[in-house]
């Protein structure tokens, strides 16, 4: 149980999902359930990204670890080979935060839960 709590960083929704998958759906291992959760989240991320600027994907992939505003701006500029104005980055981050994908912690940004971080690595 502690392994699951540690793996999911105590996120209640994922703890409920894991419990349901193990008890009701008959999944046999934590790895099998985590894989199912990652695939579900990956599908949701892809749906979110459909029709949006490629900058969202760049940000999501970079936010598997905590990053400062400056780092994010530099990473997007490097990926695109052109300057990015501050307002554009603000709008991108605000939308990601408003959708619960990203959170701001001590002036740094990061994906909001561990399953999102794992799914983002597969984008």
N, CA, C and O atoms as a MOPAC input file, in Angstrom:
PM7 MOZYME 1SCF
protein

 N      0.82600 1    -1.19700 1     0.00000 1
 C      0.00000 1     0.00000 1     0.00000 1
 C      0.86900 1     1.25900 1     0.00000 1
 O      0.58600 1     2.20800 1    -0.73100 1
 N      1.91800 1     1.26900 1     0.81100 1
 C      2.79800 1     2.44500 1     0.86400 1
 C      3.48900 1     2.67100 1    -0.47600 1
 O      3.71500 1     3.81500 1    -0.87200 1
 N      3.82600 1     1.59200 1    -1.17500 1
 C      4.44100 1     1.71900 1    -2.49700 1
 C      3.50200 1     2.46300 1    -3.43800 1
 O      3.93300 1     3.34300 1    -4.18300 1
 N      2.22800 1     2.11300 1    -3.40400 1
 C      1.23300 1     2.76800 1    -4.25900 1
 C      1.09300 1     4.23700 1    -3.88100 1
 O      1.09200 1     5.10600 1    -4.75400 1
 N      0.97600 1     4.51800 1    -2.59400 1
 C      0.84300 1     5.90500 1    -2.13400 1
 C      2.06400 1     6.71300 1    -2.54300 1
 O      1.92700 1     7.83500 1    -3.03100 1
 N      3.25000 1     6.16300 1    -2.35100 1
 C      4.47900 1     6.87000 1    -2.73600 1
 C      4.55800 1     7.06400 1    -4.24200 1
 O      4.94300 1     8.13400 1    -4.71300 1
 N      4.20300 1     6.05100 1    -4.98600 1
 C      4.25900 1     6.10600 1    -6.45000 1
 C      3.32200 1     7.17200 1    -7.00500 1
 O      3.64900 1     7.83800 1    -7.98800 1
 N      2.16800 1     7.33500 1    -6.38400 1
 C      1.14900 1     8.26000 1    -6.88000 1
 C      1.12600 1     9.57900 1    -6.13200 1
 O      0.24000 1    10.40600 1    -6.34600 1
 N      2.08500 1     9.77300 1    -5.26600 1
 C      2.22800 1    11.03300 1    -4.53800 1
 C      0.96700 1    11.38600 1    -3.74700 1
 O      0.68600 1    12.55900 1    -3.50100 1
 N      0.21500 1    10.36300 1    -3.35300 1
 C     -0.97100 1    10.58700 1    -2.53400 1
 C     -2.15900 1    11.19900 1    -3.24900 1
 O     -3.10700 1    11.62600 1    -2.59100 1
 N     -2.14400 1    11.25800 1    -4.58400 1
 C     -3.25500 1    11.84400 1    -5.34500 1
 C     -4.48100 1    10.93600 1    -5.20100 1
 O     -4.47800 1     9.79900 1    -5.67400 1
 N     -5.52100 1    11.44500 1    -4.54900 1
 C     -6.70200 1    10.65100 1    -4.20100 1
 C     -7.35600 1    10.00400 1    -5.42200 1
 O     -7.71000 1     8.82600 1    -5.37900 1
 N     -7.51700 1    10.74500 1    -6.48700 1
 C     -8.15200 1    10.19400 1    -7.68500 1
 C     -7.42100 1     8.97800 1    -8.22000 1
 O     -8.04600 1     7.98800 1    -8.60300 1
 N     -6.10200 1     9.05100 1    -8.24700 1
 C     -5.32500 1     7.91000 1    -8.73600 1
 C     -5.35100 1     6.75500 1    -7.74000 1
 O     -5.36900 1     5.59300 1    -8.14700 1
 N     -5.35200 1     7.05300 1    -6.45700 1
 C     -5.43600 1     5.98300 1    -5.45800 1
 C     -6.75800 1     5.22600 1    -5.60900 1
 O     -6.79400 1     4.00000 1    -5.50200 1
 N     -7.84200 1     5.96700 1    -5.85700 1
 C     -9.15000 1     5.34600 1    -6.08100 1
 C     -9.12700 1     4.50500 1    -7.35000 1
 O     -9.62200 1     3.37800 1    -7.36100 1
 N     -8.55500 1     5.05200 1    -8.41700 1
 C     -8.46000 1     4.33700 1    -9.69300 1
 C     -7.69000 1     3.03000 1    -9.51200 1
 O     -8.12400 1     1.97700 1    -9.97900 1
 N     -6.55000 1     3.10200 1    -8.83500 1
 C     -5.71800 1     1.91600 1    -8.62200 1
 C     -6.49000 1     0.86800 1    -7.81900 1
 O     -6.49100 1    -0.31300 1    -8.16700 1
 N     -7.14600 1     1.30600 1    -6.74600 1
 C     -7.93500 1     0.37700 1    -5.93800 1
 C     -9.02100 1    -0.30200 1    -6.74700 1
 O     -9.23700 1    -1.50700 1    -6.61500 1
 N     -9.70100 1     0.45600 1    -7.57700 1
 C    -10.76200 1    -0.10100 1    -8.42600 1
 C    -10.18500 1    -1.10100 1    -9.42100 1
 O    -10.73700 1    -2.18400 1    -9.61200 1
 N     -9.08700 1    -0.74000 1   -10.04700 1
 C     -8.47100 1    -1.62700 1   -11.03100 1
 C     -8.02500 1    -2.94900 1   -10.39200 1
 O     -8.18600 1    -4.01500 1   -10.98500 1
 N     -7.47200 1    -2.87300 1    -9.19900 1
 C     -7.00100 1    -4.08500 1    -8.52200 1
 C     -8.16400 1    -4.91900 1    -7.98400 1
 O     -8.18400 1    -6.13800 1    -8.15500 1
 N     -9.13300 1    -4.26800 1    -7.33500 1
 C    -10.21300 1    -5.00200 1    -6.66400 1
 C    -11.34200 1    -5.41100 1    -7.60400 1
 O    -11.82700 1    -6.54000 1    -7.53200 1
 N    -11.76100 1    -4.51100 1    -8.47700 1
 C    -12.94000 1    -4.76500 1    -9.30700 1
 C    -12.57200 1    -5.30000 1   -10.68500 1
 O    -13.16800 1    -6.26600 1   -11.16000 1
 N    -11.59500 1    -4.67600 1   -11.32100 1
 C    -11.22900 1    -5.06300 1   -12.68500 1
 C    -10.32300 1    -6.29600 1   -12.72700 1
 O    -10.11400 1    -6.88600 1   -13.78700 1
 N     -9.79400 1    -6.67300 1   -11.57600 1
 C     -8.98700 1    -7.89100 1   -11.52200 1
 C     -7.56200 1    -7.75900 1   -12.02300 1
 O     -6.90500 1    -8.76100 1   -12.30400 1
 N     -7.07900 1    -6.52600 1   -12.13700 1
 C     -5.67400 1    -6.35700 1   -12.52400 1
 C     -4.82600 1    -6.97300 1   -11.42000 1
 O     -5.18900 1    -6.91400 1   -10.24500 1
 N     -3.70800 1    -7.55900 1   -11.79600 1
 C     -2.94200 1    -8.34100 1   -10.83600 1
 C     -1.72000 1    -7.63900 1   -10.26500 1
 O     -1.24800 1    -8.00500 1    -9.18900 1
 N     -1.20800 1    -6.65000 1   -10.95800 1
 C      0.02500 1    -6.03000 1   -10.46100 1
 C     -0.06400 1    -4.51100 1   -10.53100 1
 O     -0.81400 1    -3.94700 1   -11.32800 1
 N      0.71100 1    -3.87600 1    -9.68800 1
 C      0.78300 1    -2.41800 1    -9.69700 1
 C      1.28100 1    -1.92400 1   -11.04800 1
 O      0.77700 1    -0.92800 1   -11.56700 1
 N      2.25700 1    -2.60600 1   -11.61700 1
 C      2.78500 1    -2.19500 1   -12.92300 1
 C      1.70300 1    -2.20700 1   -13.99400 1
 O      1.63100 1    -1.29600 1   -14.81900 1
 N      0.86400 1    -3.23200 1   -13.98200 1
 C     -0.22700 1    -3.33600 1   -14.95500 1
 C     -1.22000 1    -2.18300 1   -14.78300 1
 O     -1.68600 1    -1.60400 1   -15.76400 1
 N     -1.53400 1    -1.86300 1   -13.54800 1
 C     -2.48100 1    -0.78400 1   -13.26800 1
 C     -1.86900 1     0.57200 1   -13.61600 1
 O     -2.54100 1     1.42600 1   -14.19500 1
 N     -0.60500 1     0.77100 1   -13.26800 1
 C      0.06300 1     2.03000 1   -13.60900 1
 C      0.11300 1     2.22200 1   -15.11900 1
 O     -0.10500 1     3.32700 1   -15.61600 1
 N      0.39600 1     1.15500 1   -15.84300 1
 C      0.42800 1     1.24100 1   -17.30500 1
 C     -0.93400 1     1.66300 1   -17.84300 1
 O     -1.01500 1     2.49200 1   -18.74900 1
 N     -1.98800 1     1.10500 1   -17.29600 1
 C     -3.34400 1     1.46500 1   -17.69800 1
 C     -3.61800 1     2.94400 1   -17.41600 1
 O     -4.19700 1     3.63800 1   -18.25100 1
 N     -3.20800 1     3.42200 1   -16.25300 1
 C     -3.40200 1     4.83100 1   -15.88300 1
 C     -2.60200 1     5.75800 1   -16.79200 1
 O     -3.08900 1     6.81700 1   -17.18900 1
 N     -1.38800 1     5.36400 1   -17.11700 1
 C     -0.54000 1     6.18000 1   -17.99400 1
 C     -1.15900 1     6.27100 1   -19.38400 1
 O     -1.20600 1     7.35000 1   -19.97400 1
 N     -1.63400 1     5.14500 1   -19.90800 1
 C     -2.25700 1     5.14300 1   -21.23300 1
 C     -3.52400 1     6.00100 1   -21.25000 1
 O     -3.76800 1     6.73200 1   -22.21000 1
 N     -4.32000 1     5.91200 1   -20.20200 1
 C     -5.52600 1     6.74000 1   -20.08700 1
 C     -5.15300 1     8.22200 1   -20.10500 1
 O     -5.76800 1     9.01400 1   -20.81900 1
 N     -4.15700 1     8.58300 1   -19.32700 1
 C     -3.71300 1     9.97500 1   -19.23500 1
 C     -3.08700 1    10.44100 1   -20.53600 1
 O     -3.28900 1    11.58300 1   -20.94800 1
 N     -2.33700 1     9.57800 1   -21.18200 1
 C     -1.72800 1     9.92300 1   -22.46700 1
 C     -2.80600 1    10.25400 1   -23.49800 1
 O     -2.66100 1    11.20300 1   -24.26800 1
 N     -3.87000 1     9.48500 1   -23.51000 1
 C     -4.98800 1     9.77800 1   -24.40700 1
 C     -5.61600 1    11.12900 1   -24.11000 1
 O     -5.95900 1    11.87600 1   -25.02600 1
 N     -5.76500 1    11.44200 1   -22.82800 1
 C     -6.31400 1    12.74100 1   -22.43200 1
 C     -5.37900 1    13.88200 1   -22.83200 1
 O     -5.83800 1    14.92300 1   -23.30200 1
 N     -4.08800 1    13.69400 1   -22.64900 1
 C     -3.12800 1    14.72500 1   -23.05900 1
 C     -3.19100 1    14.95300 1   -24.56500 1
 O     -3.19200 1    16.09300 1   -25.02900 1
 N     -3.24300 1    13.86800 1   -25.31800 1
 C     -3.31800 1    13.99900 1   -26.78400 1
 C     -4.59200 1    14.72700 1   -27.20000 1
 O     -4.56700 1    15.55400 1   -28.11200 1
 N     -5.69800 1    14.42300 1   -26.54000 1
 C     -6.95300 1    15.13300 1   -26.83700 1
 C     -6.81600 1    16.61500 1   -26.52800 1
 O     -7.25300 1    17.46000 1   -27.31000 1
 N     -6.21100 1    16.93000 1   -25.39000 1
 C     -5.99700 1    18.32400 1   -25.01400 1
 C     -5.14600 1    19.04100 1   -26.05800 1
 O     -5.42300 1    20.19100 1   -26.40000 1
 N     -4.12600 1    18.37900 1   -26.55900 1
 C     -3.19300 1    19.01000 1   -27.49600 1
 C     -3.76000 1    19.17100 1   -28.90400 1
 O     -3.27300 1    19.99700 1   -29.67700 1
 N     -4.77100 1    18.40000 1   -29.23900 1
 C     -5.34500 1    18.46200 1   -30.58400 1
 C     -5.84800 1    19.87300 1   -30.88000 1
 O     -6.65600 1    20.42600 1   -30.13500 1
 N     -5.36300 1    20.43700 1   -31.96400 1
 C     -5.78200 1    21.76600 1   -32.39200 1
 C     -5.10600 1    22.91200 1   -31.66400 1
 O     -5.41800 1    24.07500 1   -31.91800 1
 N     -4.18500 1    22.60300 1   -30.76300 1
 C     -3.47800 1    23.65900 1   -30.03200 1
 C     -2.07700 1    23.84100 1   -30.60000 1
 O     -1.55100 1    22.98200 1   -31.30800 1
 N     -1.50300 1    24.96200 1   -30.27600 1
 C     -0.14300 1    25.29300 1   -30.68800 1
 C      0.83600 1    24.20900 1   -30.23700 1
 O      0.66400 1    23.61100 1   -29.17500 1
 N      1.85800 1    23.96300 1   -31.04900 1
 C      2.91100 1    22.99900 1   -30.70500 1
 C      3.63800 1    23.40100 1   -29.42500 1
 O      4.30000 1    22.57500 1   -28.79600 1
 N      3.51600 1    24.65200 1   -29.04500 1
 C      4.16500 1    25.12200 1   -27.81500 1
 C      3.63700 1    24.39200 1   -26.58100 1
 O      4.38100 1    24.17500 1   -25.62500 1
 N      2.37800 1    24.01900 1   -26.59600 1
 C      1.82100 1    23.28800 1   -25.45500 1
 C      2.55400 1    21.95900 1   -25.25800 1
 O      2.89600 1    21.58600 1   -24.13600 1
 N      2.78400 1    21.26300 1   -26.35000 1
 C      3.48700 1    19.97700 1   -26.26000 1
 C      4.91300 1    20.17600 1   -25.76200 1
 O      5.39900 1    19.40100 1   -24.93900 1
 N      5.57600 1    21.20200 1   -26.25300 1
 C      6.93300 1    21.50800 1   -25.78700 1
 C      6.91500 1    21.72700 1   -24.27700 1
 O      7.72700 1    21.15400 1   -23.55000 1
 N      5.99300 1    22.55300 1   -23.81400 1
 C      5.90100 1    22.83900 1   -22.37700 1
 C      5.61500 1    21.58200 1   -21.56500 1
 O      6.28400 1    21.31700 1   -20.56700 1
 N      4.63200 1    20.81800 1   -21.98800 1
 C      4.25600 1    19.62300 1   -21.23100 1
 C      5.42800 1    18.65900 1   -21.13000 1
 O      5.68400 1    18.09900 1   -20.06400 1
 N      6.13700 1    18.46500 1   -22.22800 1
 C      7.28700 1    17.55300 1   -22.19600 1
 C      8.40100 1    18.07000 1   -21.28900 1
 O      9.11900 1    17.27900 1   -20.67800 1
 N      8.54700 1    19.37300 1   -21.19900 1
 C      9.59900 1    19.95400 1   -20.36300 1
 C      9.21400 1    20.02000 1   -18.88900 1
 O     10.08100 1    20.14900 1   -18.02500 1
 N      7.93100 1    19.93300 1   -18.60100 1
 C      7.47200 1    20.10400 1   -17.22700 1
 C      7.35400 1    18.79600 1   -16.44700 1
 O      6.63800 1    18.72900 1   -15.44800 1
 N      8.05200 1    17.76000 1   -16.90000 1
 C      8.12900 1    16.53500 1   -16.10400 1
 C      9.01400 1    16.76300 1   -14.88000 1
 O      8.99600 1    15.97700 1   -13.93300 1
 N      9.77900 1    17.83600 1   -14.91300 1
 C     10.57000 1    18.28800 1   -13.75300 1
 C     10.24800 1    19.76000 1   -13.53100 1
 O      9.77500 1    20.43800 1   -14.44300 1
 N     10.50100 1    20.25200 1   -12.33100 1
 C     10.22000 1    21.66300 1   -12.03300 1
 C     11.10500 1    22.56300 1   -12.88100 1
 O     12.30500 1    22.33300 1   -13.02600 1
 N     10.47800 1    23.59400 1   -13.43500 1
 C     11.20200 1    24.55300 1   -14.27500 1
 C     10.76400 1    25.96400 1   -13.91800 1
 O      9.60800 1    26.20700 1   -13.57000 1
 N     11.70300 1    26.88000 1   -14.01000 1
 C     11.38900 1    28.29000 1   -13.79300 1
 C     10.81600 1    28.88300 1   -15.07800 1
 O     10.92200 1    28.30100 1   -16.15800 1
 N     10.20400 1    30.06500 1   -14.92600 1
 C      9.68100 1    30.81200 1   -16.07100 1
 C     10.79300 1    31.00900 1   -17.11100 1
 O     10.59800 1    30.77200 1   -18.30400 1
 N     11.94700 1    31.44300 1   -16.63400 1
 C     13.07500 1    31.71700 1   -17.52300 1
 C     13.51100 1    30.47700 1   -18.29600 1
 O     13.77200 1    30.53900 1   -19.49800 1
 N     13.58500 1    29.34300 1   -17.58600 1
 C     13.95800 1    28.09000 1   -18.24400 1
 C     12.95600 1    27.72600 1   -19.33500 1
 O     13.33800 1    27.35500 1   -20.44500 1
 N     11.67600 1    27.83500 1   -19.00700 1
 C     10.63800 1    27.48100 1   -19.97500 1
 C     10.69400 1    28.37500 1   -21.20300 1
 O     10.58300 1    27.90100 1   -22.33400 1
 N     10.86200 1    29.64700 1   -20.97800 1
 C     10.95400 1    30.58400 1   -22.10100 1
 C     12.14200 1    30.22200 1   -22.98300 1
 O     12.02200 1    30.18100 1   -24.20800 1
 N     13.27000 1    29.96300 1   -22.37000 1
 C     14.47700 1    29.60500 1   -23.11100 1
 C     14.29700 1    28.29500 1   -23.88600 1
 O     14.73700 1    28.18400 1   -25.03100 1
 N     13.65500 1    27.31100 1   -23.26500 1
 C     13.44100 1    26.02300 1   -23.92600 1
 C     12.53700 1    26.15500 1   -25.15000 1
 O     12.80000 1    25.54500 1   -26.18700 1
 N     11.47700 1    26.94400 1   -25.03300 1
 C     10.58800 1    27.15100 1   -26.18500 1
 C     11.32700 1    27.91300 1   -27.28100 1
 O     11.24600 1    27.55400 1   -28.45600 1
 N     12.03900 1    28.95000 1   -26.90100 1
 C     12.79100 1    29.72900 1   -27.89500 1
 C     13.81600 1    28.85200 1   -28.60700 1
 O     14.00600 1    28.97000 1   -29.81700 1
 N     14.46100 1    27.99100 1   -27.87100 1
 C     15.44300 1    27.08800 1   -28.46100 1
 C     14.76900 1    26.09400 1   -29.41300 1
 O     15.27700 1    25.83500 1   -30.50400 1
 N     13.63400 1    25.54300 1   -29.00200 1
 C     12.91200 1    24.57600 1   -29.83300 1
 C     12.38700 1    25.20500 1   -31.11700 1
 O     12.36000 1    24.56100 1   -32.16600 1
 N     11.96900 1    26.46800 1   -31.03000 1
 C     11.38300 1    27.13800 1   -32.19300 1
 C     12.39100 1    27.94800 1   -32.99800 1
 O     12.13800 1    28.30000 1   -34.15000 1
 N     13.52600 1    28.23800 1   -32.39200 1
 C     14.53200 1    29.03800 1   -33.08400 1
 C     14.13700 1    30.49100 1   -33.25800 1
 O     14.59300 1    31.15700 1   -34.18700 1
 N     13.29100 1    30.98300 1   -32.36600 1
 C     12.86600 1    32.38500 1   -32.43400 1
 C     12.45900 1    32.86600 1   -31.04800 1
 O     12.24800 1    32.06900 1   -30.13400 1
 N     12.35200 1    34.17000 1   -30.91000 1
 C     11.99900 1    34.77600 1   -29.62100 1
 C     10.53200 1    34.51000 1   -29.27500 1
 O      9.68000 1    34.37600 1   -30.15400 1
 N     10.27000 1    34.43900 1   -27.99100 1
 C      8.91900 1    34.26200 1   -27.47000 1
 C      8.63800 1    35.41700 1   -26.52500 1
 O      9.42200 1    35.68200 1   -25.61500 1
 N      7.51600 1    36.11000 1   -26.73800 1
 C      7.23100 1    37.21700 1   -25.81900 1
 C      6.62800 1    36.68500 1   -24.51800 1
 O      6.03000 1    35.61000 1   -24.48000 1
 N      6.80100 1    37.46100 1   -23.46900 1
 C      6.37300 1    37.04700 1   -22.13400 1
 C      4.87500 1    36.76900 1   -22.05700 1
 O      4.45000 1    35.82800 1   -21.38700 1
 N      4.07900 1    37.58000 1   -22.73600 1
 C      2.62700 1    37.40100 1   -22.68000 1
 C      2.22100 1    36.04300 1   -23.25400 1
 O      1.32900 1    35.38500 1   -22.71800 1
 N      2.86700 1    35.62700 1   -24.33200 1
 C      2.54100 1    34.32700 1   -24.92800 1
 C      2.79400 1    33.19100 1   -23.94700 1
 O      1.97300 1    32.28400 1   -23.81600 1
 N      3.92800 1    33.24200 1   -23.26100 1
 C      4.23300 1    32.20500 1   -22.27600 1
 C      3.23400 1    32.26100 1   -21.12100 1
 O      2.79400 1    31.22300 1   -20.62600 1
 N      2.88500 1    33.45500 1   -20.69900 1
 C      1.89600 1    33.60900 1   -19.62100 1
 C      0.57400 1    32.94300 1   -20.00400 1
 O     -0.01400 1    32.21900 1   -19.20000 1
 N      0.10900 1    33.18500 1   -21.21900 1
 C     -1.16200 1    32.61800 1   -21.68500 1
 C     -1.08200 1    31.09000 1   -21.72600 1
 O     -2.01400 1    30.40800 1   -21.29900 1
 N      0.02300 1    30.55400 1   -22.23500 1
 C      0.19800 1    29.10200 1   -22.30100 1
 C      0.15500 1    28.47900 1   -20.90600 1
 O     -0.57800 1    27.51900 1   -20.66500 1
 N      0.94200 1    29.03100 1   -20.00100 1
 C      1.00300 1    28.48600 1   -18.64300 1
 C     -0.33100 1    28.63400 1   -17.91100 1
 O     -0.74900 1    27.73200 1   -17.18500 1
 N     -0.99300 1    29.76900 1   -18.10500 1
 C     -2.29000 1    29.98100 1   -17.45100 1
 C     -3.29300 1    28.92900 1   -17.90300 1
 O     -4.03400 1    28.39100 1   -17.08000 1
 N     -3.32800 1    28.63300 1   -19.18300 1
 C     -4.27600 1    27.63200 1   -19.66600 1
 C     -3.93900 1    26.24700 1   -19.11200 1
 O     -4.83700 1    25.50000 1   -18.72400 1
 N     -2.66500 1    25.90800 1   -19.07400 1
 C     -2.27000 1    24.61200 1   -18.51700 1
 C     -2.61900 1    24.51900 1   -17.03000 1
 O     -3.04600 1    23.46700 1   -16.55400 1
 N     -2.43900 1    25.60400 1   -16.31300 1
 C     -2.80000 1    25.63700 1   -14.88800 1
 C     -4.31700 1    25.55400 1   -14.73100 1
 O     -4.81400 1    24.80000 1   -13.89400 1
 N     -5.05200 1    26.32400 1   -15.52900 1
 C     -6.51800 1    26.32400 1   -15.44900 1
 C     -7.11700 1    24.94700 1   -15.74100 1
 O     -8.17400 1    24.60500 1   -15.20900 1
 N     -6.44800 1    24.15800 1   -16.58300 1
 C     -6.91800 1    22.80600 1   -16.90400 1
 C     -6.42200 1    21.76600 1   -15.89900 1
 O     -6.73300 1    20.58200 1   -16.03000 1
 N     -5.66100 1    22.19500 1   -14.90800 1
 C     -5.17000 1    21.26600 1   -13.89000 1
 C     -4.00800 1    20.40500 1   -14.34000 1
 O     -3.66400 1    19.42600 1   -13.67900 1
 N     -3.40300 1    20.76300 1   -15.45700 1
 C     -2.28800 1    19.98200 1   -15.99000 1
 C     -0.98300 1    20.37800 1   -15.31800 1
 O     -0.12100 1    19.53700 1   -15.06200 1
 N     -0.84900 1    21.65900 1   -15.03700 1
 C      0.38300 1    22.21100 1   -14.45900 1
 C      0.04900 1    22.91900 1   -13.15700 1
 O     -1.04400 1    23.46000 1   -12.99000 1
 N      1.00000 1    22.90600 1   -12.24500 1
 C      0.86700 1    23.69500 1   -11.02500 1
 C      2.13200 1    24.51600 1   -10.82800 1
 O      3.21700 1    24.15000 1   -11.27900 1
 N      1.95800 1    25.62700 1   -10.14500 1
 C      3.08100 1    26.50100 1    -9.82500 1
 C      3.42900 1    26.27600 1    -8.35900 1
 O      2.58400 1    26.42100 1    -7.47600 1
 N      4.69100 1    25.92000 1    -8.11500 1
 C      5.16000 1    25.64800 1    -6.76100 1
 C      6.43400 1    26.44600 1    -6.52700 1
 O      7.45500 1    26.20400 1    -7.17200 1
 N      6.37000 1    27.40500 1    -5.59800 1
 C      7.55700 1    28.21800 1    -5.26800 1
 C      8.21800 1    28.82400 1    -6.50700 1
 O      9.42600 1    28.68900 1    -6.70100 1
 N      7.43100 1    29.48400 1    -7.33300 1
 C      7.92100 1    30.14700 1    -8.54700 1
 C      8.50100 1    29.19500 1    -9.58400 1
 O      9.28000 1    29.60700 1   -10.44300 1
 N      8.12300 1    27.92800 1    -9.50400 1
 C      8.49400 1    26.96200 1   -10.53100 1
 C      7.22800 1    26.24900 1   -10.98800 1
 O      6.23600 1    26.17900 1   -10.26100 1
 N      7.28300 1    25.73200 1   -12.18500 1
 C      6.13700 1    25.06100 1   -12.78400 1
 C      6.47100 1    23.58600 1   -12.96800 1
 O      7.61400 1    23.22500 1   -13.24900 1
 N      5.45000 1    22.73500 1   -12.80500 1
 C      5.63200 1    21.29200 1   -12.95500 1
 C      4.27300 1    20.66400 1   -13.26700 1
 O      3.23300 1    21.20600 1   -12.89100 1
 N      4.28500 1    19.52400 1   -13.95100 1
 C      3.03500 1    18.80600 1   -14.18200 1
 C      2.43500 1    18.42300 1   -12.83400 1
 O      3.15600 1    18.11700 1   -11.88400 1
 N      1.11900 1    18.44300 1   -12.76600 1
 C      0.43300 1    18.39200 1   -11.47400 1
 C      0.38900 1    17.03400 1   -10.78600 1
 O      0.10700 1    16.97300 1    -9.58900 1
 N      0.65500 1    15.94900 1   -11.49600 1
 C      0.67800 1    14.66600 1   -10.78400 1
 C      1.63200 1    13.67800 1   -11.45400 1
 O      2.01700 1    13.86500 1   -12.60800 1
 N      2.00800 1    12.63200 1   -10.73000 1
 C      3.02900 1    11.70900 1   -11.22200 1
 C      2.61300 1    10.92200 1   -12.46300 1
 O      3.46600 1    10.58800 1   -13.28500 1
 N      1.34100 1    10.62100 1   -12.61800 1
 C      0.89500 1     9.89800 1   -13.81200 1
 C      0.99200 1    10.81100 1   -15.03200 1
 O      1.38400 1    10.36300 1   -16.11000 1
 N      0.64200 1    12.07000 1   -14.87200 1
 C      0.81600 1    13.04800 1   -15.96000 1
 C      2.28500 1    13.12800 1   -16.37600 1
 O      2.59300 1    13.17800 1   -17.56700 1
 N      3.17900 1    13.13900 1   -15.40700 1
 C      4.61200 1    13.21800 1   -15.71600 1
 C      5.05600 1    12.00300 1   -16.52300 1
 O      5.80600 1    12.13800 1   -17.49000 1
 N      4.60000 1    10.83400 1   -16.13500 1
 C      4.96300 1     9.61600 1   -16.87700 1
 C      4.37100 1     9.63100 1   -18.28900 1
 O      5.04100 1     9.25700 1   -19.25200 1
 N      3.12800 1    10.05900 1   -18.40200 1
 C      2.48000 1    10.10900 1   -19.71500 1
 C      3.17900 1    11.11500 1   -20.62300 1
 O      3.35300 1    10.85800 1   -21.81500 1
 N      3.57800 1    12.25200 1   -20.07300 1
 C      4.23400 1    13.29600 1   -20.87000 1
 C      5.53600 1    12.80200 1   -21.48200 1
 O      5.92300 1    13.25400 1   -22.56000 1
 N      6.20400 1    11.89800 1   -20.82100 1
 C      7.45000 1    11.34500 1   -21.36000 1
 C      7.21000 1    10.52900 1   -22.62300 1
 O      8.15000 1    10.25200 1   -23.36800 1
 N      5.97200 1    10.14400 1   -22.87100 1
 C      5.62900 1     9.33200 1   -24.05000 1
 C      5.05600 1    10.15400 1   -25.20200 1
 O      4.76800 1     9.61200 1   -26.27000 1
 N      4.89300 1    11.43600 1   -24.99400 1
 C      4.34500 1    12.28300 1   -26.07300 1
 C      5.31000 1    12.34700 1   -27.24300 1
 O      5.02600 1    13.00800 1   -28.24200 1

